[in-house]
Every structure is written in C-alpha cells, then in structure tokens.
Coordinates of C-alpha atoms in Angstrom, one line a residue:
M1 CA -20.4 84.1 -38.5
N2 CA -19.8 80.3 -38.6
Q3 CA -17.5 80.5 -41.8
H4 CA -14.9 78.1 -40.2
R5 CA -17.4 75.3 -40.1
H6 CA -17.9 75.3 -43.9
A7 CA -14.3 74.8 -44.9
S8 CA -14.8 71.1 -45.9
T9 CA -14.8 70.0 -49.4
R10 CA -17.8 71.4 -51.1
P11 CA -20.1 69.2 -53.3
T12 CA -20.6 70.0 -57.0
A13 CA -23.9 70.4 -58.5
S14 CA -23.1 67.9 -61.1
G15 CA -22.3 64.9 -58.7
P16 CA -24.8 62.1 -58.8
W17 CA -25.2 62.2 -54.9
V18 CA -25.8 65.9 -54.8
I19 CA -29.1 67.7 -54.5
D20 CA -29.4 71.4 -55.5
T21 CA -31.8 73.1 -53.1
R22 CA -32.3 76.3 -55.2
D23 CA -35.3 74.8 -57.0
L24 CA -36.7 73.7 -53.7
G25 CA -36.6 77.2 -52.2
R26 CA -36.5 78.2 -48.5
R27 CA -40.3 78.4 -48.0
A28 CA -41.2 75.9 -45.3
G29 CA -43.6 73.2 -46.6
S30 CA -42.3 73.0 -50.2
S31 CA -41.1 69.6 -51.3
R32 CA -39.7 67.7 -54.2
P33 CA -39.0 64.1 -54.9
F34 CA -35.5 62.9 -55.5
V35 CA -35.4 59.5 -57.3
R36 CA -32.1 58.5 -58.8
S37 CA -29.7 55.6 -59.3
V38 CA -26.2 56.5 -58.2
P39 CA -22.9 54.6 -58.8
A40 CA -21.8 53.1 -55.4
A41 CA -19.0 50.6 -55.9
G42 CA -17.4 49.8 -52.5
V43 CA -20.2 51.0 -50.3
G44 CA -20.4 48.6 -47.4
L45 CA -17.9 46.6 -45.4
L46 CA -15.0 46.1 -47.8
G47 CA -13.6 42.6 -47.8
V48 CA -16.8 41.3 -46.2
I49 CA -19.9 42.5 -48.0
A50 CA -20.5 45.6 -50.2
V51 CA -22.0 47.0 -53.3
P52 CA -19.9 45.4 -56.1
E53 CA -17.9 47.1 -58.7
G54 CA -20.3 48.7 -61.2
G55 CA -23.1 48.5 -58.7
E56 CA -25.6 51.3 -57.8
V57 CA -27.7 52.5 -55.0
E58 CA -31.4 53.3 -55.7
L59 CA -32.5 56.4 -54.0
D60 CA -36.2 57.2 -53.5
L61 CA -36.3 60.3 -51.4
L62 CA -38.4 63.3 -50.6
T63 CA -36.8 66.7 -49.9
E64 CA -38.8 69.0 -47.8
S65 CA -37.9 72.6 -46.9
V66 CA -38.4 73.3 -43.2
V67 CA -37.6 76.3 -41.1
E68 CA -34.0 75.2 -40.1
G69 CA -33.0 73.6 -43.4
V70 CA -34.1 70.6 -45.7
L71 CA -35.4 67.4 -44.4
V72 CA -34.4 64.4 -46.6
S73 CA -36.5 61.2 -46.0
G74 CA -37.1 58.0 -47.9
T75 CA -35.2 54.8 -48.8
A76 CA -31.9 53.7 -50.3
F77 CA -31.7 50.2 -51.9
A78 CA -28.7 48.3 -53.2
K79 CA -27.6 44.7 -54.1
V80 CA -24.6 43.6 -52.3
E81 CA -22.0 40.8 -52.6
G82 CA -19.6 39.2 -50.3
E83 CA -18.6 35.8 -48.8
C84 CA -20.0 33.7 -46.0
A85 CA -18.1 34.3 -42.8
R86 CA -18.1 30.6 -41.9
C87 CA -17.7 28.7 -45.2
L88 CA -16.3 31.4 -47.5
E89 CA -18.8 30.8 -50.2
P90 CA -19.9 33.8 -52.4
I91 CA -23.2 35.3 -51.4
T92 CA -25.5 38.0 -52.9
D93 CA -28.0 39.9 -50.9
E94 CA -30.0 43.1 -50.9
V95 CA -30.1 45.9 -48.4
E96 CA -32.8 48.6 -48.0
V97 CA -32.4 51.4 -45.5
R98 CA -34.6 54.2 -44.4
I99 CA -33.1 57.7 -44.5
T100 CA -34.2 60.7 -42.4
E101 CA -31.7 63.5 -42.2
L102 CA -32.0 67.2 -41.6
Y103 CA -29.5 69.4 -43.5
A104 CA -29.2 72.8 -41.8
W105 CA -29.3 76.1 -43.7
P106 CA -26.1 78.2 -43.2
D107 CA -26.6 80.7 -40.3
S108 CA -29.8 78.9 -39.1
T109 CA -30.2 78.4 -35.3
T110 CA -29.5 74.8 -35.8
D111 CA -26.3 75.6 -37.7
E112 CA -25.1 78.0 -35.1
T113 CA -26.0 75.9 -32.1
T114 CA -24.8 72.5 -33.0
D115 CA -21.3 71.0 -33.5
E116 CA -20.1 70.1 -36.9
D117 CA -20.6 66.4 -36.6
E118 CA -24.1 66.6 -35.0
V119 CA -26.0 67.7 -38.0
S120 CA -25.5 67.7 -41.7
R121 CA -25.3 71.1 -43.4
I122 CA -26.2 72.7 -46.8
E123 CA -23.2 74.3 -48.4
N124 CA -23.6 76.6 -51.4
D125 CA -27.3 75.5 -51.7
L126 CA -26.1 71.9 -52.2
I127 CA -26.7 68.7 -50.2
D128 CA -24.3 65.8 -50.4
L129 CA -26.2 62.6 -49.7
E130 CA -23.3 60.2 -50.1
P131 CA -22.0 60.3 -46.4
V132 CA -25.4 59.8 -44.9
V133 CA -26.5 56.9 -47.3
R134 CA -23.1 55.2 -47.1
D135 CA -23.2 55.2 -43.2
A136 CA -26.8 53.9 -43.2
I137 CA -25.9 51.0 -45.6
V138 CA -22.8 50.1 -43.7
L139 CA -24.8 50.0 -40.3
A140 CA -27.5 47.9 -41.9
L141 CA -25.1 45.2 -43.2
P142 CA -24.2 42.1 -41.1
Q143 CA -20.6 42.1 -39.9
A144 CA -20.5 38.4 -40.4
P145 CA -22.8 37.5 -43.4
L146 CA -23.9 34.0 -43.8
C147 CA -24.9 31.9 -46.8
E148 CA -27.5 30.1 -44.7
P149 CA -28.6 31.0 -41.1
D150 CA -27.5 27.6 -40.0
C151 CA -24.2 27.4 -42.0
K152 CA -21.9 24.9 -40.2
G153 CA -18.7 26.3 -41.9
L154 CA -15.6 24.4 -42.8
C155 CA -14.2 21.2 -41.4
S156 CA -11.1 22.2 -39.3
E157 CA -9.3 19.1 -40.4
C158 CA -9.7 19.1 -44.2
G159 CA -11.2 22.5 -45.0
G160 CA -14.3 20.9 -46.7
R161 CA -17.7 22.6 -46.4
W162 CA -19.8 20.8 -43.9
A163 CA -22.9 21.3 -46.1
E164 CA -21.2 19.2 -48.8
L165 CA -19.4 16.6 -46.6
G166 CA -22.3 14.9 -45.1
P167 CA -23.1 13.6 -41.6
D168 CA -20.7 10.6 -41.8
H169 CA -17.7 12.8 -42.4
G170 CA -15.0 12.6 -39.8
H171 CA -11.3 12.3 -39.2
E172 CA -9.8 9.6 -37.0
T173 CA -7.6 11.3 -34.5
I174 CA -5.6 9.6 -31.8
D175 CA -4.8 11.3 -28.5
P176 CA -1.0 11.8 -28.7
R177 CA -0.7 10.3 -25.2
W178 CA -2.0 7.0 -26.5
A179 CA -0.1 7.0 -29.9
A180 CA 3.0 5.2 -28.6
L181 CA 0.8 2.4 -27.2
Q182 CA -1.1 2.1 -30.5
E183 CA 2.2 1.9 -32.3
R184 CA 3.4 -0.9 -29.9
F185 CA 0.3 -2.9 -30.5
S186 CA 0.5 -2.4 -34.2
D187 CA 4.2 -3.6 -34.2
D188 CA 3.1 -6.7 -32.1
N189 CA 0.4 -7.6 -34.6
N190 CA 2.8 -7.2 -37.5
E191 CA 5.4 -9.6 -35.8
E192 CA 2.8 -12.3 -35.2
K193 CA 2.1 -12.6 -38.9

C-alpha cells in the first residue's frame, strides 16, 4: 500500500523520546499519560539560545487513541541558556510549549491521503516525539534573546556594556574635515607658550 512512505529511520522502543502505542490500543477513546524527562542538549537555536549540555525537556503529555491514529497533547518545558544579542552577556531562561500532534495509523485514511510532511506517522506501533517537540521549542525561542527588554548593548567605540558605563560615558570624536584646523590651532597655542 503506502510502504514507500515508511522507509525513514524507525524509532526504537527504548529511546527516551519514543512512545510505544501497543499498550494504548487502537480503540478510539482510550488514553494514557506520558510524563517523562528526556535528555535534550542542543535543542534550540545553536549559538544563540538552546537547552544546555546535560539539559532535559520535561514532557507532560496525554496520548489518546482516535479513529485515524494517536493524538498527543500537553506541554514540554525546558531551561535554556544563551547570550544577549545586544551586549553578549550570558542569559538563562525557560521555555514552555504546547504540543498537539496527530500521529496517523499506517494505512489509515489520513495516512493514505496526506503527504509525508503533512502529518506525523506511527511506525511499528511507535511514536517518535523528538522532531515535533524540537520544532515547537525552536519556534518558541527568541531569535535575538535579550538580557533585559531595554538592553542598550555595547558602546561602539570601546566595547563596554552601556548598562555598566553610566550616562556620562562618551568618546570625543572630531569630524575629520575639522581635524587639520584643530591641529593648526593646537600648534599655534603651543608656539605662544
């Protein structure tokens, strides 16, 4: 039937992100909670803000058998680390996302009438949550995280953080067109002495 669609890598029942649907059954209306902490280092916008090395994602989900497959709904929570996009200071934050995803049974109407990238699928009675949770977390994270909403960033002259430099901080700059004139007056003042 649609065997060619299921040629992707198959999840293993022992993976921390994997749900085995055999104990849920195919009878519409049956449900089971799925609460688990899963390792998730690198989930996020790498180099910007992400779950740190050794970090975890807390999953609090409900799996429900429906006519066309298994509906997974609930939340995923993680602590993330990165650096401020304006001043480069380290920041820590938390992200919580809502997950609602239908995983289609093989050979169901949904499986047969949708493209591979339109709906997630159950393979060998297993559901791999990682791609859906990873995508939801990435979409919830700011592309330019800030340490403070009004972070002023760095001084373009000396590279100091404006938050630490104070309101009187400044650098005297002379318009290059007037620099020769200032040198001339400086030379005249030095000759008079």
